[in-house]
C-alpha positions as a Python dict, from the first residue, in 0.01 Angstrom:
ca = {
    (1, 'M'): (0, 0, 0),
    (2, 'A'): (-69, 196, 331),
    (3, 'E'): (156, 502, 399),
    (4, 'E'): (421, 403, 674),
    (5, 'Y'): (346, 516, 1006),
    (6, 'R'): (575, 808, 1150),
    (7, 'P'): (528, 932, 1495),
    (8, 'V'): (448, 1301, 1536),
    (9, 'G'): (619, 1526, 1792),
    (10, 'L'): (938, 1332, 1844),
    (11, 'G'): (1255, 1540, 1939),
    (12, 'T'): (1554, 1512, 1769),
    (13, 'T'): (1710, 1189, 1989),
    (14, 'G'): (1365, 1020, 1970),
    (15, 'Q'): (1349, 1069, 1578),
    (16, 'R'): (1698, 933, 1529),
    (17, 'I'): (1619, 626, 1725),
    (18, 'W'): (1310, 602, 1553),
    (19, 'D'): (1473, 635, 1192),
    (20, 'E'): (1745, 415, 1261),
    (21, 'A'): (1545, 119, 1408),
    (22, 'T'): (1277, 139, 1110),
    (23, 'V'): (1535, 158, 862),
    (24, 'E'): (1743, -142, 985),
    (25, 'F'): (1468, -390, 1119),
    (26, 'E'): (1128, -489, 1018),
    (27, 'L'): (892, -418, 1296),
    (28, 'T'): (560, -542, 1368),
    (29, 'E'): (295, -263, 1443),
    (30, 'A'): (292, -392, 1814),
    (31, 'Q'): (683, -334, 1805),
    (32, 'K'): (641, 25, 1656),
    (33, 'V'): (410, 106, 1943),
    (34, 'I'): (684, 17, 2171),
    (35, 'L'): (946, 180, 1983),
    (36, 'E'): (755, 505, 2003),
    (37, 'G'): (710, 502, 2361),
    (38, 'A'): (1099, 446, 2393),
    (39, 'C'): (1159, 740, 2152),
    (40, 'R'): (956, 947, 2357),
    (41, 'Q'): (1160, 831, 2681),
    (42, 'A'): (1464, 941, 2523),
    (43, 'D'): (1345, 1280, 2431),
    (44, 'Q'): (1222, 1300, 2784),
    (45, 'A'): (1572, 1240, 2923),
    (46, 'D'): (1733, 1494, 2686),
    (47, 'V'): (1476, 1757, 2839),
    (48, 'L'): (1570, 1635, 3187),
    (49, 'Y'): (1950, 1653, 3119),
    (50, 'V'): (1909, 1997, 2989),
    (51, 'K'): (1760, 2110, 3322),
    (52, 'I'): (2033, 1927, 3510),
    (53, 'A'): (2281, 2126, 3300),
    (54, 'E'): (2079, 2441, 3410),
    (55, 'L'): (2171, 2349, 3782),
    (56, 'G'): (2502, 2468, 3696),
    (57, 'G'): (2699, 2178, 3856),
    (58, 'S'): (2509, 2167, 4175),
    (59, 'Y'): (2295, 1888, 4157),
    (60, 'R'): (2117, 1937, 4497),
    (61, 'V'): (1850, 2141, 4564),
    (62, 'K'): (1635, 2248, 4895),
    (63, 'G'): (1355, 2002, 4990),
    (64, 'S'): (1034, 2098, 5131),
    (65, 'M'): (1187, 2114, 5484),
    (66, 'G'): (1504, 2335, 5359),
    (67, 'Q'): (1733, 2022, 5363),
    (68, 'W'): (1962, 1962, 5088),
    (69, 'V'): (1841, 1677, 4872),
    (70, 'E'): (1931, 1533, 4508),
    (71, 'A'): (1752, 1722, 4231),
    (72, 'P'): (1463, 1531, 4114),
    (73, 'E'): (1553, 1575, 3746),
    (74, 'L'): (1864, 1319, 3812),
    (75, 'A'): (1629, 1035, 3926),
    (76, 'S'): (1387, 1109, 3663),
    (77, 'G'): (1653, 1129, 3398),
    (78, 'R'): (1772, 785, 3513),
    (79, 'K'): (1428, 635, 3524),
    (80, 'A'): (1356, 753, 3170),
    (81, 'Q'): (1673, 610, 3035),
    (82, 'A'): (1605, 287, 3202),
    (83, 'E'): (1251, 285, 3064),
    (84, 'M'): (1382, 356, 2728),
    (85, 'R'): (1624, 67, 2747),
    (86, 'A'): (1377, -192, 2875),
    (87, 'A'): (1130, -105, 2602),
    (88, 'L'): (1417, -160, 2339),
    (89, 'A'): (1488, -453, 2491),
    (90, 'S'): (1147, -580, 2483),
    (91, 'I'): (1129, -570, 2124),
    (92, 'G'): (1458, -732, 2080),
    (93, 'L'): (1676, -419, 1978),
    (94, 'T'): (1912, -418, 2282),
    (95, 'K'): (1983, -601, 2598),
    (96, 'P'): (1866, -402, 2936),
    (97, 'D'): (2238, -376, 3049),
    (98, 'Q'): (2425, -445, 2725),
    (99, 'D'): (2780, -558, 2772),
    (100, 'E'): (3020, -572, 2495),
    (101, 'D'): (2994, -955, 2471),
    (102, 'Q'): (2971, -994, 2096),
    (103, 'S'): (2886, -1364, 2119),
    (104, 'T'): (2512, -1301, 2038),
    (105, 'P'): (2367, -1125, 1719),
    (106, 'D'): (2421, -750, 1764),
    (107, 'R'): (2090, -554, 1742),
    (108, 'S'): (2192, -279, 1987),
    (109, 'G'): (2322, -52, 1745),
    (110, 'V'): (2002, 156, 1771),
    (111, 'I'): (2079, 263, 2119),
    (112, 'R'): (2440, 266, 2130),
    (113, 'Q'): (2502, 478, 1849),
    (114, 'V'): (2259, 748, 1977),
    (115, 'Q'): (2404, 955, 2234),
    (116, 'I'): (2160, 1093, 2479),
    (117, 'R'): (2280, 1408, 2641),
    (118, 'G'): (2433, 1351, 2983),
    (119, 'T'): (2530, 1017, 2928),
}
């Protein structure tokens, strides 16, 4: 039997998502490729939220013309999380905007149980 594929270089959050998803669900190789991308997006969001925390509560920075603008890490962090949620939803592990409606089978534990810094 071939050795189980494990992505190299995942951070703490990405590795937790990978481990939980691959233990709980039987995924195809194609789904694992998408899951790996979602895990990397989760790790990217972690890095961005660390940078946001380093701003010390001021989420505005000076733009190219000296005007105050939203720190680019905020939009990038939101984008990374949205892409992660969309990737997980595309393989059936969560819904893009998961509500608490339990009328459908709950496969969203993968993302709900993993807390990403800053959310």
